[in-house]
CSV table of C-alpha atoms in Angstrom, one decimal:
chain,number,residue,atom,x,y,z
A,1,MET,CA,0.2,-0.1,0.4
A,2,THR,CA,3.1,2.1,0.9
A,3,ALA,CA,4.7,2.1,-2.4
A,4,PHE,CA,1.2,2.5,-4.2
A,5,ARG,CA,0.6,6.0,-2.4
A,6,LEU,CA,4.6,6.5,-3.5
A,7,ASN,CA,3.7,6.0,-7.1
A,8,THR,CA,0.8,7.8,-6.8
A,9,ARG,CA,2.0,10.8,-5.6
A,10,ARG,CA,4.6,11.0,-8.5
A,11,ILE,CA,2.5,10.2,-11.0
A,12,LEU,CA,0.4,13.3,-9.7
A,13,ALA,CA,3.4,15.5,-9.6
A,14,LEU,CA,4.0,14.6,-13.3
A,15,ALA,CA,0.8,15.1,-14.5
A,16,LEU,CA,0.8,18.8,-12.9
A,17,ALA,CA,4.6,19.4,-13.9
A,18,VAL,CA,2.8,19.0,-17.4
A,19,LEU,CA,-0.1,21.4,-16.9
A,20,ALA,CA,2.2,23.9,-15.2
A,21,LEU,CA,4.3,23.7,-19.1
A,22,SER,CA,1.0,24.0,-20.5
A,23,THR,CA,-0.1,27.3,-19.0
A,24,PRO,CA,0.9,30.3,-20.9
A,25,SER,CA,2.3,31.9,-18.1
A,26,HIS,CA,5.0,29.0,-18.5
A,27,ALA,CA,5.3,29.5,-22.2
A,28,LYS,CA,9.1,30.9,-21.6
A,29,ARG,CA,9.6,27.0,-20.8
A,30,TYR,CA,8.4,24.9,-24.1
A,31,ILE,CA,12.6,26.3,-25.9
A,32,THR,CA,14.4,23.6,-28.3
A,33,GLU,CA,17.6,23.4,-27.9
A,34,PRO,CA,19.3,26.5,-30.1
A,35,LEU,CA,20.8,25.8,-33.8
A,36,LEU,CA,23.3,26.6,-34.9
A,37,VAL,CA,23.0,27.3,-38.9
A,38,PRO,CA,25.1,29.2,-41.9
A,39,GLN,CA,24.3,32.3,-43.6
A,40,SER,CA,24.7,31.4,-47.4
A,41,PRO,CA,25.7,34.7,-48.8
A,42,TYR,CA,28.1,35.4,-45.9
A,43,ALA,CA,30.9,33.0,-46.2
A,44,GLY,CA,32.0,32.3,-42.3
A,45,MET,CA,28.7,34.2,-40.6
A,46,THR,CA,27.2,31.3,-38.1
A,47,PHE,CA,24.5,32.7,-36.2
A,48,TYR,CA,21.5,30.4,-33.7
A,49,VAL,CA,18.7,29.5,-33.9
A,50,TYR,CA,15.6,28.4,-31.7
A,51,ARG,CA,12.4,27.5,-31.7
A,52,PRO,CA,9.7,27.8,-28.8
A,53,TYR,CA,6.7,25.5,-28.5
A,54,ASN,CA,4.3,28.5,-30.3
A,55,MET,CA,6.0,29.5,-33.4
A,56,PRO,CA,4.6,29.0,-36.8
A,57,LYS,CA,6.0,26.9,-39.3
A,58,ASP,CA,9.5,26.5,-40.7
A,59,TRP,CA,10.3,29.7,-38.6
A,60,TYR,CA,12.2,30.7,-35.4
A,61,ILE,CA,14.5,33.2,-33.5
A,62,THR,CA,17.6,34.5,-33.1
A,63,LEU,CA,18.9,34.1,-29.4
A,64,ASP,CA,17.6,38.2,-29.3
A,65,GLY,CA,14.3,37.6,-30.2
A,66,TYR,CA,14.0,38.1,-33.4
A,67,PRO,CA,12.1,36.2,-36.1
A,68,VAL,CA,14.0,34.6,-39.0
A,69,HIS,CA,12.9,32.1,-41.9
A,70,LYS,CA,14.8,30.3,-44.4
A,71,ASN,CA,13.7,30.8,-47.9
A,72,PRO,CA,14.0,28.8,-50.9
A,73,ASP,CA,16.8,30.8,-51.5
A,74,GLY,CA,18.6,29.6,-48.9
A,75,MET,CA,19.6,32.6,-46.6
A,76,TRP,CA,17.8,33.6,-43.4
A,77,VAL,CA,15.6,36.6,-43.6
A,78,TYR,CA,13.9,38.5,-41.0
A,79,GLY,CA,10.0,38.3,-40.7
A,80,THR,CA,7.4,40.8,-39.5
A,81,ALA,CA,4.0,40.2,-37.4
A,82,GLU,CA,0.4,40.5,-39.7
A,83,GLY,CA,-1.9,40.0,-37.6
A,84,PRO,CA,-0.8,36.8,-35.5
A,85,ASN,CA,0.6,35.7,-39.2
A,86,LEU,CA,4.6,36.1,-40.0
A,87,VAL,CA,6.0,37.4,-43.2
A,88,PRO,CA,9.0,37.4,-44.3
A,89,THR,CA,10.9,40.4,-45.1
A,90,ASN,CA,14.0,41.2,-47.5
A,91,TYR,CA,16.4,41.9,-45.1
A,92,VAL,CA,18.8,39.3,-44.6
A,93,VAL,CA,19.6,38.4,-41.5
A,94,GLY,CA,23.4,39.6,-41.1
A,95,SER,CA,22.5,42.5,-42.6
A,96,ILE,CA,21.4,45.4,-40.2
A,97,VAL,CA,19.9,46.3,-36.6
A,98,PRO,CA,16.9,44.6,-36.7
A,99,SER,CA,14.9,47.1,-34.1
A,100,MET,CA,16.3,50.3,-36.5
A,101,ALA,CA,14.5,48.7,-39.6
A,102,GLY,CA,11.2,48.3,-37.5
A,103,ILE,CA,11.6,44.5,-36.8
A,104,THR,CA,10.1,44.0,-33.8
A,105,LYS,CA,11.1,40.5,-31.0
A,106,TRP,CA,8.7,38.0,-31.0
A,107,ILE,CA,9.6,37.3,-27.3
A,108,SER,CA,10.3,38.8,-24.2
A,109,ASP,CA,13.7,39.2,-21.9
A,110,VAL,CA,11.9,37.1,-19.7
A,111,GLN,CA,12.5,34.7,-22.8
A,112,ILE,CA,15.7,35.5,-23.7
A,113,SER,CA,17.0,34.9,-20.2
A,114,GLU,CA,16.2,31.8,-20.1
A,115,LEU,CA,18.1,30.5,-23.0
A,116,ARG,CA,21.4,31.9,-20.7
A,117,ARG,CA,20.6,28.3,-19.3
A,118,PHE,CA,22.0,26.3,-22.6
A,119,PRO,CA,25.7,25.6,-22.2
A,120,ASN,CA,25.8,26.1,-26.4
A,121,ALA,CA,24.0,29.3,-26.6
A,122,GLU,CA,25.1,32.7,-26.9
A,123,ILE,CA,23.5,36.1,-27.6
A,124,LEU,CA,24.1,37.1,-31.0
A,125,GLU,CA,27.0,34.1,-31.2
A,126,VAL,CA,28.2,35.4,-35.0
A,127,ARG,CA,31.1,34.1,-36.8
A,128,GLN,CA,32.1,36.2,-40.3
A,129,LYS,CA,34.6,36.1,-42.8
A,130,GLY,CA,34.4,38.1,-45.7
A,131,PHE,CA,31.9,40.6,-44.8
A,132,THR,CA,31.6,43.7,-42.4
A,133,ARG,CA,28.6,45.1,-40.3
A,134,ASN,CA,26.9,48.5,-42.5
A,135,GLN,CA,26.9,51.6,-40.4
A,136,MET,CA,23.4,50.5,-39.0
A,137,ALA,CA,24.6,47.8,-36.9
A,138,GLN,CA,27.0,50.3,-35.0
A,139,GLY,CA,23.9,52.3,-34.2
A,140,LYS,CA,24.1,54.8,-36.0
A,141,LYS,CA,20.4,56.4,-37.3
A,142,TYR,CA,19.8,58.6,-40.3
A,143,SER,CA,15.9,59.5,-40.5
A,144,THR,CA,16.4,62.6,-42.4
A,145,TYR,CA,19.5,61.8,-44.4
A,146,ILE,CA,18.8,61.9,-48.6
A,147,PRO,CA,21.9,60.9,-50.5
A,148,ALA,CA,22.4,62.6,-53.6
A,149,TRP,CA,21.9,59.1,-55.5
A,150,SER,CA,18.7,58.6,-55.0
A,151,PHE,CA,17.8,62.1,-57.3
A,152,ASP,CA,20.0,59.9,-60.4
A,153,ALA,CA,18.0,58.4,-62.9
A,154,SER,CA,20.6,56.3,-63.8
A,155,PHE,CA,21.2,55.0,-60.0
A,156,MET,CA,17.2,54.6,-59.3
A,157,ALA,CA,17.5,52.7,-62.6
A,158,VAL,CA,18.3,49.2,-61.0
A,159,GLY,CA,14.8,48.8,-59.1
A,160,ASN,CA,13.5,48.5,-62.4
A,161,TRP,CA,16.0,45.3,-63.3
A,162,LYS,CA,13.6,42.8,-61.6
A,163,GLY,CA,14.3,40.2,-64.2
A,164,THR,CA,18.7,40.3,-63.5
A,165,VAL,CA,18.9,41.2,-59.9
A,166,ASP,CA,17.6,40.8,-56.9
A,167,ARG,CA,19.1,41.5,-53.8
A,168,MET,CA,22.0,44.5,-53.2
A,169,ALA,CA,25.0,45.0,-51.3
A,170,VAL,CA,27.9,47.9,-50.8
A,171,LEU,CA,31.0,46.7,-51.4
A,172,SER,CA,32.7,47.7,-48.2
A,173,GLU,CA,36.4,48.4,-49.1
A,174,LEU,CA,35.7,50.6,-52.2
A,175,GLY,CA,32.3,51.7,-50.8
A,176,VAL,CA,30.0,51.4,-53.9
A,177,PRO,CA,27.0,49.2,-54.3
A,178,ALA,CA,26.7,46.3,-55.9
A,179,ALA,CA,23.6,44.2,-57.6
A,180,TRP,CA,22.9,40.9,-58.8
A,181,SER,CA,20.8,37.8,-59.2
A,182,GLY,CA,21.0,34.9,-57.8
A,183,GLY,CA,23.8,33.0,-55.9
A,184,SER,CA,25.3,32.1,-59.1
A,185,PRO,CA,25.1,34.7,-61.5
A,186,ARG,CA,25.6,35.8,-65.0
A,187,VAL,CA,26.2,39.2,-64.4
A,188,ILE,CA,27.1,41.2,-61.3
A,189,TYR,CA,26.3,45.2,-61.5
A,190,VAL,CA,28.7,47.8,-59.5
A,191,TRP,CA,27.8,51.8,-59.4
A,192,THR,CA,30.8,53.1,-60.6
A,193,GLY,CA,29.9,57.2,-59.7
A,194,THR,CA,28.0,57.7,-63.4
A,195,MET,CA,26.5,54.1,-64.3
A,196,TRP,CA,25.9,50.9,-63.3
A,197,THR,CA,28.3,49.3,-64.9
A,198,GLN,CA,28.4,45.3,-66.1
A,199,ILE,CA,30.6,42.9,-64.8
A,200,ASP,CA,30.3,39.4,-66.8
A,201,THR,CA,31.0,36.8,-64.1
A,202,GLY,CA,31.9,34.2,-66.8
A,203,GLU,CA,32.7,30.4,-65.9
A,204,ILE,CA,33.3,32.0,-61.8
A,205,ARG,CA,29.9,32.7,-60.9
A,206,THR,CA,30.7,33.3,-57.1
A,207,PRO,CA,30.0,36.5,-56.5
A,208,LYS,CA,32.6,37.4,-54.0
A,209,LYS,CA,35.4,36.4,-56.5
A,210,VAL,CA,34.1,37.8,-59.3
A,211,LEU,CA,34.4,40.8,-57.2
A,212,VAL,CA,37.7,40.3,-55.7
A,213,ARG,CA,39.0,39.4,-59.6
A,214,ASN,CA,37.5,42.8,-61.0
A,215,TYR,CA,38.9,44.6,-57.4
A,216,SER,CA,41.1,47.2,-59.2
A,217,LYS,CA,38.8,47.5,-62.3
A,218,VAL,CA,36.2,48.7,-60.5
A,219,GLN,CA,38.6,51.4,-58.2
A,220,ARG,CA,40.1,52.8,-61.2
A,221,LEU,CA,36.7,53.5,-62.3
A,222,VAL,CA,35.3,54.9,-59.0
A,223,ARG,CA,38.4,57.0,-58.0
A,224,ASP,CA,38.3,58.1,-62.2
A,225,SER,CA,34.5,59.6,-62.1
A,226,GLY,CA,35.3,61.4,-58.4
A,227,PHE,CA,32.1,59.1,-56.8
A,228,LYS,CA,31.6,59.0,-52.9
A,229,TRP,CA,29.6,57.2,-50.9
A,230,TYR,CA,29.2,57.6,-47.5
A,231,ALA,CA,28.0,56.2,-44.5
A,232,GLN,CA,24.8,57.5,-44.1
A,233,ASP,CA,24.2,55.9,-47.5
A,234,THR,CA,23.9,52.6,-46.0
A,235,PRO,CA,20.9,52.5,-44.0
A,236,VAL,CA,18.8,54.6,-46.6
A,237,LEU,CA,20.3,52.1,-49.7
A,238,ALA,CA,18.7,49.4,-47.5
A,239,GLN,CA,15.6,51.1,-47.6
A,240,GLN,CA,15.8,51.7,-51.1
A,241,ALA,CA,16.7,48.0,-51.3
A,242,LYS,CA,13.3,46.8,-49.2
A,243,ALA,CA,11.4,49.5,-50.9
A,244,TRP,CA,12.4,47.9,-54.4
A,245,GLY,CA,11.6,44.3,-53.4
A,246,TYR,CA,15.4,43.0,-53.2
A,247,TYR,CA,17.1,41.3,-50.2
A,248,TRP,CA,19.3,43.6,-49.4
A,249,LEU,CA,22.4,41.8,-48.0
A,250,GLY,CA,24.5,44.9,-46.2
A,251,GLU,CA,27.8,45.6,-46.4
A,252,ILE,CA,30.5,42.7,-48.1
A,253,SER,CA,34.3,42.9,-48.1
A,254,ILE,CA,35.7,41.5,-51.1
A,255,ARG,CA,39.3,41.7,-50.6
A,256,ASN,CA,41.7,38.9,-51.6
């Protein structure tokens, strides 16, 4: 009889524990082990994601609380809430500071504090090579700055090239915007000050390798035109790329 009572108490305690975990007030405990995932546009960049119990299918959360989704192109992008649903944005994870792009967190700081208990989880764990954060990532915000290129019809024409462009970035060492389509583009467009210069990729097809090979050529064209790219330009172009429907990759290093 004594053994029966002990087993009954254990079963009751287990049932109460399961019930407690299923209540909304304890939703923070529904946390799976964080996963370290690679970010395809940036060689060597990784970050952690995890899935609480109430996340929509195929959606995850970064360890600093922002919803992310892996799109059909293999890139992780931030999401925004539209009513009860999450909708992917064109902001690639690693290209912006999400709070400055109007993206809100999905979870509370209490839930984030729970994640620190995982031995393998580090908040904002990012290992990156060949990639530098843009000026937004340095905590700067330019709400009233209007760059000259936004009035240049030749520059803005890239917004209509949706057949050959689906993503944009800034080449950090040269300080120039670049645009192309997909992970193996046939052509890359680089703004050299007065026009979008077309660079054929040939047999290489890897954007960074093509840009590294053409570094001196682009540098010379930019120098000859006298074009200057300012820190304030980058977050403005990020917003513009999103408005055009292009993925924003932020600043990318093309050092050899």
